[in-house]
PDB file of C-alpha atoms in Angstrom:
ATOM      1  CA  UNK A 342     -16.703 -18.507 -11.671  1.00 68.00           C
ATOM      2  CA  UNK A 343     -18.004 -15.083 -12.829  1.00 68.00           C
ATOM      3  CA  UNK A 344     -19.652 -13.749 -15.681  1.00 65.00           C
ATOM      4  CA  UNK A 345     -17.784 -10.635 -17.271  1.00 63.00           C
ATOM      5  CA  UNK A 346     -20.712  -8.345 -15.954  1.00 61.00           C
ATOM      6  CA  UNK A 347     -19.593  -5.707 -13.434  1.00 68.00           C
ATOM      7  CA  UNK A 348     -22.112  -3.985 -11.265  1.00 67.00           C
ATOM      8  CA  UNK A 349     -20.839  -0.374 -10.444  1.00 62.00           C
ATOM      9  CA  UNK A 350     -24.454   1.198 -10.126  1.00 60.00           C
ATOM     10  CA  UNK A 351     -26.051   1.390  -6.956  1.00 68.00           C
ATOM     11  CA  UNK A 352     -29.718   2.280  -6.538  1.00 78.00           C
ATOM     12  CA  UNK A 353     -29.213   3.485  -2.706  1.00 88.00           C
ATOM     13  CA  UNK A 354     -27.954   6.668  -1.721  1.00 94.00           C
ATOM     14  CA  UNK A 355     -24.595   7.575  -0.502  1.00 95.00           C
ATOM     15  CA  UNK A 356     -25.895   7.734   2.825  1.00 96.00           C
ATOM     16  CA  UNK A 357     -27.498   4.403   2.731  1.00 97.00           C
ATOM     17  CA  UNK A 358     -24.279   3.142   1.593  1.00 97.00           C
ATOM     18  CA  UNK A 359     -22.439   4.376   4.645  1.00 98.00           C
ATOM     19  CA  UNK A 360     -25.051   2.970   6.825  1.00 98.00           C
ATOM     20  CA  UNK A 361     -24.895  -0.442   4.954  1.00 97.00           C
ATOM     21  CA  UNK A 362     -21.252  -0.094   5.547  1.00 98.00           C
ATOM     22  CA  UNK A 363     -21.577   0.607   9.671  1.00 98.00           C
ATOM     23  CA  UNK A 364     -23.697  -2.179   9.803  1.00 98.00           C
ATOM     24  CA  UNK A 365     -22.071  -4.850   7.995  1.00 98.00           C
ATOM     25  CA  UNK A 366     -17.999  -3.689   9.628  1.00 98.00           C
ATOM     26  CA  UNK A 367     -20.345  -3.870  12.835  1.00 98.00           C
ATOM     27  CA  UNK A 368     -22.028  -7.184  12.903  1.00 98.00           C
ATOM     28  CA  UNK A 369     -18.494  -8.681  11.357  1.00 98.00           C
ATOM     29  CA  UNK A 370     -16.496 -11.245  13.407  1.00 98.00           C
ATOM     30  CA  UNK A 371     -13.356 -10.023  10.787  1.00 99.00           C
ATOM     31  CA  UNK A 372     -12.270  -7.506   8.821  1.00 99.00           C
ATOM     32  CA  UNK A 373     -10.269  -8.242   6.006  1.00 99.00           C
ATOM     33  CA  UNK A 374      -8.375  -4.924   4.435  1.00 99.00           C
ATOM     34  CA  UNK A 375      -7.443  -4.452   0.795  1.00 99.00           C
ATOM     35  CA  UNK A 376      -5.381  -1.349   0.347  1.00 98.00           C
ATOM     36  CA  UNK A 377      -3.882  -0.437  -2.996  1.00 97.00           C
ATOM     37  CA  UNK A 378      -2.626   2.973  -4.029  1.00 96.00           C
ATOM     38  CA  UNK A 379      -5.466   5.063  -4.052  1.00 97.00           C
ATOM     39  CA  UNK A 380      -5.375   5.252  -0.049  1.00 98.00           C
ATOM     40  CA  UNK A 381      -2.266   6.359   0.251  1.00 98.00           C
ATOM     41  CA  UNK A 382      -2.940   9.381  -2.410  1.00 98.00           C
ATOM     42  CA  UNK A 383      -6.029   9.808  -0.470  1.00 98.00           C
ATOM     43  CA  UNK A 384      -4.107  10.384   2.211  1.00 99.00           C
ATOM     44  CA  UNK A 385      -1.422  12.927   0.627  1.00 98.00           C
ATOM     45  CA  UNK A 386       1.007  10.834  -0.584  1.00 98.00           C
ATOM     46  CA  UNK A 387       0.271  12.072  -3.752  1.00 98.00           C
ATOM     47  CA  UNK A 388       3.470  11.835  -6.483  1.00 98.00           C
ATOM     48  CA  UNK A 389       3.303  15.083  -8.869  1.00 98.00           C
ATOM     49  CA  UNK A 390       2.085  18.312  -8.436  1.00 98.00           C
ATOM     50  CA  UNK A 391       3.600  20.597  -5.750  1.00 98.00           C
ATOM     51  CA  UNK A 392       4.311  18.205  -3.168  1.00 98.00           C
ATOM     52  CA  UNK A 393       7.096  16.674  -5.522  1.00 98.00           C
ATOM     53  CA  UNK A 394       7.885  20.125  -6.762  1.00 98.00           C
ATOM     54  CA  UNK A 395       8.748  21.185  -3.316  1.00 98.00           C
ATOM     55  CA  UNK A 396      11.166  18.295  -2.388  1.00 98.00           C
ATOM     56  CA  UNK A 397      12.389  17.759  -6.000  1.00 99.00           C
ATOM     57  CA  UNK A 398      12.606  20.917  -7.592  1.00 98.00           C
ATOM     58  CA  UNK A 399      16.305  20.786  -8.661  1.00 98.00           C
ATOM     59  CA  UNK A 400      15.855  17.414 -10.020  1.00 98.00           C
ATOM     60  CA  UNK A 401      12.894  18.952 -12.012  1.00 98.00           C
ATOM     61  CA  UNK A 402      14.926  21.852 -13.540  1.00 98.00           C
ATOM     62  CA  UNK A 403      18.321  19.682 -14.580  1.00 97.00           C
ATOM     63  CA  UNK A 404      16.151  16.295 -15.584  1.00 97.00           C
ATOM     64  CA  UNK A 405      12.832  17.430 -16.246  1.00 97.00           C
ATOM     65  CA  UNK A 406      11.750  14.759 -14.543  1.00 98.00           C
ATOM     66  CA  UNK A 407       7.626  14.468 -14.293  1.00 97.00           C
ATOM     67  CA  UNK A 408       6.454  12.573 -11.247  1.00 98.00           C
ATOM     68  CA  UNK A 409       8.471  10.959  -8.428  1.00 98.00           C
ATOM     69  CA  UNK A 410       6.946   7.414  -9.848  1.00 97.00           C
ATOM     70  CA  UNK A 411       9.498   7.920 -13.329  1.00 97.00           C
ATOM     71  CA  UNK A 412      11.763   9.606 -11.304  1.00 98.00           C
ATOM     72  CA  UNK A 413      12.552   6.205 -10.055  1.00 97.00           C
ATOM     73  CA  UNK A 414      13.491   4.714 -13.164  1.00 97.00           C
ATOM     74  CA  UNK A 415      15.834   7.670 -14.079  1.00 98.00           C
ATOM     75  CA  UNK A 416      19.225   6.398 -15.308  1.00 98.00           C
ATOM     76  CA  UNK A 417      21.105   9.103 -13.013  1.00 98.00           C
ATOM     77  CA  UNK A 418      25.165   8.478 -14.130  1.00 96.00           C
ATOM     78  CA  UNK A 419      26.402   7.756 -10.369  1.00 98.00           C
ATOM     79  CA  UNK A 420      25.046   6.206  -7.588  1.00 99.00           C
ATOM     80  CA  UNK A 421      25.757   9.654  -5.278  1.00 99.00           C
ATOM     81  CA  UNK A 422      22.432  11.164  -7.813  1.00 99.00           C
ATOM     82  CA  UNK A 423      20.887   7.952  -7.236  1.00 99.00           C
ATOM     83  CA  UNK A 424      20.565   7.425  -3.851  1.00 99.00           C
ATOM     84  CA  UNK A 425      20.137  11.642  -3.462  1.00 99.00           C
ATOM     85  CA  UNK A 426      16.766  10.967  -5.120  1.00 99.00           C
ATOM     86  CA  UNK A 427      15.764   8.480  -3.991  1.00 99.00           C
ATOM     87  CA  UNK A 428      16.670   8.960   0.253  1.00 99.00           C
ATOM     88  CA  UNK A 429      14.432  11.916  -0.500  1.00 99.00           C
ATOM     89  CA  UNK A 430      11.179   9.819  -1.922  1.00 99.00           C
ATOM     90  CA  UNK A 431      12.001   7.647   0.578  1.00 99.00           C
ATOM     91  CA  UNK A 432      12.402  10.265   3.436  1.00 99.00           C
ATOM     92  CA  UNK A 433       9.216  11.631   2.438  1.00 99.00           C
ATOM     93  CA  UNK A 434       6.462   8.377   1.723  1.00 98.00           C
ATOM     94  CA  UNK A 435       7.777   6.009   4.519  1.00 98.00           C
ATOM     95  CA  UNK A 436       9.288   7.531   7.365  1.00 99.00           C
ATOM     96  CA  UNK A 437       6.818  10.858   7.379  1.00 98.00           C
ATOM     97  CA  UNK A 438       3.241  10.198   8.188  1.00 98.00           C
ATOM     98  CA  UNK A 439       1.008  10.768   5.316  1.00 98.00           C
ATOM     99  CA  UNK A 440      -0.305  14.285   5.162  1.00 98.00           C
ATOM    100  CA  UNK A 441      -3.980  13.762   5.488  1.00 98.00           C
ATOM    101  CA  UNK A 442      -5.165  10.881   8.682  1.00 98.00           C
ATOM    102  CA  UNK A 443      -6.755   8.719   6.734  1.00 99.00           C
ATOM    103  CA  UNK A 444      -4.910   5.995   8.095  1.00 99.00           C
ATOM    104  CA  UNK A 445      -5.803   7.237  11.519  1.00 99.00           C
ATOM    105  CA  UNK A 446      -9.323   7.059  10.635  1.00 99.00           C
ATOM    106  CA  UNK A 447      -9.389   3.668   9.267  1.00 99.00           C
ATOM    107  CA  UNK A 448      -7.748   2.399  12.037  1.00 99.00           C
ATOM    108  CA  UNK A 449     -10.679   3.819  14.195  1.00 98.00           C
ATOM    109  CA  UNK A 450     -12.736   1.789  12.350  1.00 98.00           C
ATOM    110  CA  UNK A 451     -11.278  -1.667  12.908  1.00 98.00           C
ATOM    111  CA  UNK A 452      -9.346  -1.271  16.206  1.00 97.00           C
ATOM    112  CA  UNK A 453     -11.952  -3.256  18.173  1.00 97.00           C
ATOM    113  CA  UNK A 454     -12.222  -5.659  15.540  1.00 98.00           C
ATOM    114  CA  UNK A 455     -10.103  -8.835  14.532  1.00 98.00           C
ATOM    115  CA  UNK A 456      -8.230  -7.510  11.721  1.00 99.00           C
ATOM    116  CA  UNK A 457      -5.622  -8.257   9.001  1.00 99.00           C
ATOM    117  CA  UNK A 458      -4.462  -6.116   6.744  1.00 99.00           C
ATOM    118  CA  UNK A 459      -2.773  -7.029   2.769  1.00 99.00           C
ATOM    119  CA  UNK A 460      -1.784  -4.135   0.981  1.00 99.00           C
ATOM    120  CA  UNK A 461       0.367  -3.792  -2.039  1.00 98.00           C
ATOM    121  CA  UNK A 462       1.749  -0.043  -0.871  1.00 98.00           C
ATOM    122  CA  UNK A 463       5.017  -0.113   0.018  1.00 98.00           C
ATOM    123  CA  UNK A 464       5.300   3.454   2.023  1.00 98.00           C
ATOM    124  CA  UNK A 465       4.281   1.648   5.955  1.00 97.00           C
ATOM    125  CA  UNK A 466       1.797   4.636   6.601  1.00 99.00           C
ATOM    126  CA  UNK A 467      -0.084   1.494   8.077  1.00 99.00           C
ATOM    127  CA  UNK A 468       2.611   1.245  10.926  1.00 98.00           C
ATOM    128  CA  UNK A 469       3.066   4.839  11.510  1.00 98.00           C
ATOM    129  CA  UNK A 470      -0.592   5.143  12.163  1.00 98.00           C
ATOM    130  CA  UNK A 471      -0.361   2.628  15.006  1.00 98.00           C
ATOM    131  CA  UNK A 472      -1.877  -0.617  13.157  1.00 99.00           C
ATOM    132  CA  UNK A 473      -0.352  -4.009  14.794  1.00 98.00           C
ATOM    133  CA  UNK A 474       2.789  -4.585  12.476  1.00 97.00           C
ATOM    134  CA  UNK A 475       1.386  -8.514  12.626  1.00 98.00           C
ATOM    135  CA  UNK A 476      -1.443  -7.868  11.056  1.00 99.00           C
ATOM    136  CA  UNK A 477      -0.168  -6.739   8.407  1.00 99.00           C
ATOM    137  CA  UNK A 478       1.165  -8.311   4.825  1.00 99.00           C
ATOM    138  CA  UNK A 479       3.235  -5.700   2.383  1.00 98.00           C
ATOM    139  CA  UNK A 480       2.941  -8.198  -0.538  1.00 98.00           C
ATOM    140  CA  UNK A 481       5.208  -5.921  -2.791  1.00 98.00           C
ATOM    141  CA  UNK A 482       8.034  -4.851  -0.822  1.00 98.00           C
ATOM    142  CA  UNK A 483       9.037  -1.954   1.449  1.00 98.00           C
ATOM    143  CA  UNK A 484      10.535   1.579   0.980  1.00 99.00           C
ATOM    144  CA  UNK A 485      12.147   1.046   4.178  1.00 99.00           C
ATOM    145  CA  UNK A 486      14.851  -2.160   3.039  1.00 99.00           C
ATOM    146  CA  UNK A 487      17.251  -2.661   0.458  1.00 99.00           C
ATOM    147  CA  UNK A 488      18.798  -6.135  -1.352  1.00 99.00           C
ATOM    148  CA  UNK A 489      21.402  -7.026  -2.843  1.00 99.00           C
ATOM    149  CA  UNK A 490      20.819  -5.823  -6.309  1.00 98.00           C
ATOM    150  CA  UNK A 491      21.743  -9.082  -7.791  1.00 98.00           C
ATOM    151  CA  UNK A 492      20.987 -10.611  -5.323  1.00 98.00           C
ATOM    152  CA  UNK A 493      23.226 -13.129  -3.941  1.00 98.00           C
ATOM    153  CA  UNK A 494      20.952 -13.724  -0.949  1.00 98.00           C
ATOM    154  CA  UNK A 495      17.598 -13.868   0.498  1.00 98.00           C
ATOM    155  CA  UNK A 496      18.160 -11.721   2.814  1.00 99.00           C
ATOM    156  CA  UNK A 497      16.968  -7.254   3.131  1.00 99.00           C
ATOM    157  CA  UNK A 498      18.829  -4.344   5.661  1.00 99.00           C
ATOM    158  CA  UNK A 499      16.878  -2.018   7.427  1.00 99.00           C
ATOM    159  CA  UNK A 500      17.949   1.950   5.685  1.00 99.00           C
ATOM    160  CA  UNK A 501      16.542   4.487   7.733  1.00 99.00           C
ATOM    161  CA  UNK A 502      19.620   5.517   9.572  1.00 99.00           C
ATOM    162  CA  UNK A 503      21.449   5.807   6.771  1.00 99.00           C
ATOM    163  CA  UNK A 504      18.341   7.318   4.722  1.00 99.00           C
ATOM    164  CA  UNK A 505      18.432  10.221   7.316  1.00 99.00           C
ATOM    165  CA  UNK A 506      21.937  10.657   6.837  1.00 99.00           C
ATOM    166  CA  UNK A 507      21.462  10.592   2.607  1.00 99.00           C
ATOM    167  CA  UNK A 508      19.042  13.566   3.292  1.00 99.00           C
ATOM    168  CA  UNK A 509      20.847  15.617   5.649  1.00 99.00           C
ATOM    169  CA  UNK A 510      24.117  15.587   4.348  1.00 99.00           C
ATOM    170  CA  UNK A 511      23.727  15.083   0.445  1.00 99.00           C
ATOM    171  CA  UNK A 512      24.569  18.366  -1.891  1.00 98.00           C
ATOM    172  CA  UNK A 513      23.761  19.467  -5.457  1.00 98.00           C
ATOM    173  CA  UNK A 514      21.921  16.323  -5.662  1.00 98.00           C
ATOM    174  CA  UNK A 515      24.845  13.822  -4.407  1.00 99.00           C
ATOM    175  CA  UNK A 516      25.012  12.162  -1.589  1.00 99.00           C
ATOM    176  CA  UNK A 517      28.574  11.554   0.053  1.00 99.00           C
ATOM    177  CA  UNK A 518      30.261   8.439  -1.507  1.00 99.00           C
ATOM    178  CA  UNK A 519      30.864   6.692   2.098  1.00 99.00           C
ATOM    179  CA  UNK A 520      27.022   6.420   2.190  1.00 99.00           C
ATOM    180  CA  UNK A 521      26.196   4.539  -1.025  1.00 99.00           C
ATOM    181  CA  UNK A 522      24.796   1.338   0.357  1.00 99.00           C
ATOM    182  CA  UNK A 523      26.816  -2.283  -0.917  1.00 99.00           C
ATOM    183  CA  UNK A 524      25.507  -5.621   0.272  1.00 99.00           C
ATOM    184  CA  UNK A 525      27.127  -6.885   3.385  1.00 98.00           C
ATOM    185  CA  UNK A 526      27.481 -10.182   2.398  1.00 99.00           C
ATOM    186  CA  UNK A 527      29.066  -9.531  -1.599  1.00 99.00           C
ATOM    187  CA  UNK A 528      30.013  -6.154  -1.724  1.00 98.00           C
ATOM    188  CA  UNK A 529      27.666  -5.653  -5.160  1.00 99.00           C
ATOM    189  CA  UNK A 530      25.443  -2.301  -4.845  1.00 98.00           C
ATOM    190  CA  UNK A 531      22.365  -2.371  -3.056  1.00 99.00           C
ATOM    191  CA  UNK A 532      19.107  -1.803  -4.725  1.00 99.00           C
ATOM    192  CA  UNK A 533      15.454  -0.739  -3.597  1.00 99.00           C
ATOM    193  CA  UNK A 534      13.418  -4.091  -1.886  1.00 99.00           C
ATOM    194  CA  UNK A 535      10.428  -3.443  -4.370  1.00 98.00           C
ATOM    195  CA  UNK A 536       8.708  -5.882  -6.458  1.00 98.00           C
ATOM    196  CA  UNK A 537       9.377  -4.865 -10.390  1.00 93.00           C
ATOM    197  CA  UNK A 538      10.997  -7.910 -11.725  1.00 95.00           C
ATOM    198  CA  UNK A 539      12.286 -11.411 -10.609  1.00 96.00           C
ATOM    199  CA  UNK A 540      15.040 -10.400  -8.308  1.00 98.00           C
ATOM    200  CA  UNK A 541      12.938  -9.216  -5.553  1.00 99.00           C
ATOM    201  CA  UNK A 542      13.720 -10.668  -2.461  1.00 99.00           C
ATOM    202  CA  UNK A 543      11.254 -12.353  -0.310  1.00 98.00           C
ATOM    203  CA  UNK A 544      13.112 -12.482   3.277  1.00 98.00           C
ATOM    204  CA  UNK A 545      12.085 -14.187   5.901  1.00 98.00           C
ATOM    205  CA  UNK A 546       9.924 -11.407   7.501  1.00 98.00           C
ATOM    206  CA  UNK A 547       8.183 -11.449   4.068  1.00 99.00           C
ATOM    207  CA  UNK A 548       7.389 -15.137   4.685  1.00 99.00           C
ATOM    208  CA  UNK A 549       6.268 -15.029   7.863  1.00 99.00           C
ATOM    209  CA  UNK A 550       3.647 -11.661   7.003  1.00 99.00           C
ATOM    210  CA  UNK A 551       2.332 -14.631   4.393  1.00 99.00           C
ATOM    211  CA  UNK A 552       1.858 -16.928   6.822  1.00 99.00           C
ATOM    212  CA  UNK A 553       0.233 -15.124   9.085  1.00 99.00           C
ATOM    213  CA  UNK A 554      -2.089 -13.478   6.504  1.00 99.00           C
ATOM    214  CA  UNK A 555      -2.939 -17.375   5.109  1.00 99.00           C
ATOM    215  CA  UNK A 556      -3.617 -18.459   8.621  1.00 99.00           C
ATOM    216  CA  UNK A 557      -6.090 -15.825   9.471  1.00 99.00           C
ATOM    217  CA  UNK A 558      -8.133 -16.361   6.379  1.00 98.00           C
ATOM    218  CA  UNK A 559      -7.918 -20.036   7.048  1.00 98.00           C
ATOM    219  CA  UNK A 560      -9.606 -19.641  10.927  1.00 98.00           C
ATOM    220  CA  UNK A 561     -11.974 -17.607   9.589  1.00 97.00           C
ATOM    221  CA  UNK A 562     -12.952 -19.402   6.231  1.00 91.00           C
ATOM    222  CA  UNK A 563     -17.076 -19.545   6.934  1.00 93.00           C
ATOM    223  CA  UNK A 564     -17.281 -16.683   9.537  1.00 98.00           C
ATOM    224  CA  UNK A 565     -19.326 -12.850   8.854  1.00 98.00           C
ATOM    225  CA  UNK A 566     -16.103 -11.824   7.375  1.00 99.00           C
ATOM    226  CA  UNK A 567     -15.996  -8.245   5.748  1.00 99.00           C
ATOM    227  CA  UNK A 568     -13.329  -7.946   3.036  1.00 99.00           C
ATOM    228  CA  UNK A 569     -12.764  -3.599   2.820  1.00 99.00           C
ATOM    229  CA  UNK A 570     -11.099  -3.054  -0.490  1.00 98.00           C
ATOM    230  CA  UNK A 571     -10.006   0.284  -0.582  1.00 98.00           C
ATOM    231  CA  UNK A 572      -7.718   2.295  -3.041  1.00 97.00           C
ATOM    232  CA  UNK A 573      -7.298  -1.190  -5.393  1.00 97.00           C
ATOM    233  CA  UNK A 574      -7.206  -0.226  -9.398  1.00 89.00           C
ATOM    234  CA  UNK A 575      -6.646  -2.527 -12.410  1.00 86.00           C
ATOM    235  CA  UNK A 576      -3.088  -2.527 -12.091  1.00 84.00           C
ATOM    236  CA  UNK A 577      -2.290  -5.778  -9.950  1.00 83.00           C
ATOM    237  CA  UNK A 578      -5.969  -7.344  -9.230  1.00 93.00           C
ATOM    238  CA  UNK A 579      -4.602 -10.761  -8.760  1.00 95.00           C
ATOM    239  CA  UNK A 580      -3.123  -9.823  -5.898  1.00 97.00           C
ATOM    240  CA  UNK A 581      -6.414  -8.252  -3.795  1.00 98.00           C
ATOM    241  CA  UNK A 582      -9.813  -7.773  -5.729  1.00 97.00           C
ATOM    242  CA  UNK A 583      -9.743 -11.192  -7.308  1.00 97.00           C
ATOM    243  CA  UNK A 584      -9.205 -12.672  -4.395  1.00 98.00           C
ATOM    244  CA  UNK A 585     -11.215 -10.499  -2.442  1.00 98.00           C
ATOM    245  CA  UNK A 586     -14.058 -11.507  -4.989  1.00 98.00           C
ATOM    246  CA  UNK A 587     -14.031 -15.511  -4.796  1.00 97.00           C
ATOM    247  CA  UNK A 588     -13.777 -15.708  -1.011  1.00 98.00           C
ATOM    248  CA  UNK A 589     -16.860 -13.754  -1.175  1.00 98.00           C
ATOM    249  CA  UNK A 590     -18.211 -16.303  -3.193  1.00 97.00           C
ATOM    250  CA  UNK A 591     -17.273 -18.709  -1.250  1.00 97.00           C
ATOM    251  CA  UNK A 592     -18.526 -18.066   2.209  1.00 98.00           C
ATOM    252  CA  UNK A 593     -22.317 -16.867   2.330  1.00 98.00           C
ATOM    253  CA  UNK A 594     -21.610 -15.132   5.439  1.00 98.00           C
ATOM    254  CA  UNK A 595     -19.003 -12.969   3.711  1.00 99.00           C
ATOM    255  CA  UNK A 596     -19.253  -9.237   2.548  1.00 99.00           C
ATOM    256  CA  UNK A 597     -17.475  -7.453  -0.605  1.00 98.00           C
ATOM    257  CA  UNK A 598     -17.149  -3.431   0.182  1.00 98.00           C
ATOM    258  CA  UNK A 599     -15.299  -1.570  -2.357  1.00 97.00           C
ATOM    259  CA  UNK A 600     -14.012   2.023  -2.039  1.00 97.00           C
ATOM    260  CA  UNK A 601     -12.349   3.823  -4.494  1.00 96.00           C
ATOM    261  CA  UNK A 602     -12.653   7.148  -6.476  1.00 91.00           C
ATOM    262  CA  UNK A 603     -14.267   6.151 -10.054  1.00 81.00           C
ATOM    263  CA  UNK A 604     -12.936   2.396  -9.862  1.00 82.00           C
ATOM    264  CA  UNK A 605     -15.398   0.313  -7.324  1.00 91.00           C
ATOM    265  CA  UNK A 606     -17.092  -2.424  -9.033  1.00 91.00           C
ATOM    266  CA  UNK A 607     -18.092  -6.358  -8.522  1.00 94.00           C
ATOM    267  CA  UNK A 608     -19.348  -8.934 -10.226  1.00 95.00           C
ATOM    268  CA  UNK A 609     -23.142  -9.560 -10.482  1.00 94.00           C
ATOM    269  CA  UNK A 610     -22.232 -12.830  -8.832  1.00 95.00           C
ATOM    270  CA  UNK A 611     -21.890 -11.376  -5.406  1.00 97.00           C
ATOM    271  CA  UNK A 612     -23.894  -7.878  -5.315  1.00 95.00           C
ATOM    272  CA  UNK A 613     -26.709  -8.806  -3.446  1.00 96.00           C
ATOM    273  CA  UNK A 614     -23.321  -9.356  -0.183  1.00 97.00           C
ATOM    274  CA  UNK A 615     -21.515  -6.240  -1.420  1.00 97.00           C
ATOM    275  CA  UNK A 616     -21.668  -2.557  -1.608  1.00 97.00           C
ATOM    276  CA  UNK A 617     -19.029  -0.198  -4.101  1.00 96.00           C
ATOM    277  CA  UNK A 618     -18.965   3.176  -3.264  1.00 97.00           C
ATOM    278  CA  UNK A 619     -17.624   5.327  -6.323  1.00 95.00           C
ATOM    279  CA  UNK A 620     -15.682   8.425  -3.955  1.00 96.00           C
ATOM    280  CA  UNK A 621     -12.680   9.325  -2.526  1.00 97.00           C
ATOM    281  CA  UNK A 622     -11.617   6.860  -0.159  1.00 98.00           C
ATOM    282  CA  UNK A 623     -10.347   9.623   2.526  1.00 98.00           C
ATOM    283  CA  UNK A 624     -13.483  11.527   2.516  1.00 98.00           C
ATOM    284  CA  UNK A 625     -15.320   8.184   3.020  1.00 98.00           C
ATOM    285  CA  UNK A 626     -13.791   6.714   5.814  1.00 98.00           C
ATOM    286  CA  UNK A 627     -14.248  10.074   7.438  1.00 98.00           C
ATOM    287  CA  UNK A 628     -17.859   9.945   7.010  1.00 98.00           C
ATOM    288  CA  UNK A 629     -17.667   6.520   8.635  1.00 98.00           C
ATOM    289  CA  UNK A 630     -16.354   7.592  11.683  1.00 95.00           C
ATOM    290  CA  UNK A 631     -18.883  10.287  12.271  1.00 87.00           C
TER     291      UNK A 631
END
């Protein structure tokens, strides 16, 4: 369907790009979001430097640990160090609001608009900034439920109680052994509901999100839909830019807009209906909504 040629060069200005962007999100009868990574960092939720230093500082100096993304995969000896780290990351990307309002601002963008949002972030900062939780598809999982790590159903258990707990009662990096979560149904430990191999769990909310999502691109398959990628690298573009790219194709009265910092391209196929704007994606949604 498309040649291997990428367009990332623009010959407008950045400020014709933010006008081409007003126009097109305003003459749109939908808005389809993208969101990958990048907004979320944009927004704060950023995973080294001192923001992990400052809520994982004793798991620095007794691991060495780098980032709170490996810290995830650290093969702590007991469950009490496991769930101490990770009620903290959780704490801290799902259940605070993102330092930065770039959420807010994108929601300013699209509130009066029929929307839908599929994003592979699992942190909710989509919810906490006051986005309709049915519009919405986290294709990858959520920081905010746990499975059965083996698992022996299809089924995921709200933690933020018991999160909050972790963090206010855990010491030296333990939690208190009456907290570490087992599945209700087997007894087997629970694990993180995140999407790194083939026991992730796809409950029925997860199913229902999908449906939704499939339904709204399906009543609006030939309409002036705008499909806002924002934040999406190379890492899983199956899931959004691909996609994002052939329904563009598709429907002449689509259009492709691609935000991200050093990583906003399109095919040659579809240029002439897109726009890629090579910045940050906070600074640019902020511009937006002057």
């Amino acid at each position: 369907m498309f040649s291997r040629i990428l367009t990332q060069k623009s010959m407008m200005t950045y400020s014709e790009q933010i006008e081409q962007v007003r126009q097109a999100l305003h003459e749109a009868d939908a808005v389809v979001i993208g969101a990958g990574s990048g907004l979320s960092t944009s927004a704060g939720l950023t995973y080294s430097g001192p923001r992990f230093q400052e809520h994982f500082g004793d798991f620095i100096q007794k691991y060495k640990i780098q980032d709170m993304y490996s810290g995830g995969f650290y093969p702590f000896e007991t469950l009490e160090e496991h769930w101490a780290w990770w009620s903290r990351h959780i704490m801290i990307n799902r259940y605070e609001k993102a330092p930065k309002p770039v959420y807010d601002e994108l929601l300013k963008l699209v509130h009066d608009k029929d929307y839908f949002v599929l994003t592979t972030n699992v942190d909710h900062q989509f919810q906490l900034a006051g986005f309709d939780k049915e519009r919405l598809f986290y294709t990858q999982g959520d920081y905010g439920l746990w499975q059965c790590s083996e698992p022996c159903c299809q089924k995921t258990w709200d933690n933020e109680e018991t999160v909050r707990r972790m963090v206010a009662e855990q010491r030296d990096m333990r939690v208190p052994t009456e907290l570490v979560p087992h599945c209700p149904v087997c007894g087997r430990p629970m694990t993180m509901n995140l999407r790194c191999d083939n026991t992730f769990v796809q409950d029925e909310g997860w199913y229902a999100a999908y449906s939704r999502y499939e339904d709204f691109l399906r009543r609006h398959g030939n309409a002036k839909v705008v499909y806002l990628e924002l934040g999406v690298g190379g890492n899983t573009p199956v899931i959004i830019k691909y996609p994002f790219w052939k329904m563009t194709y598709q429907n002449a009265n689509a259009f492709y807009i691609c935000i991200n910092l050093s990583e906003s391209c399109c095919p040659k196929e579809i240029q002439a209906r897109a726009v890629c704007i090579n910045r940050d994606v906070g600074a640019t949604l902020h511009e937006l909504c002057l």
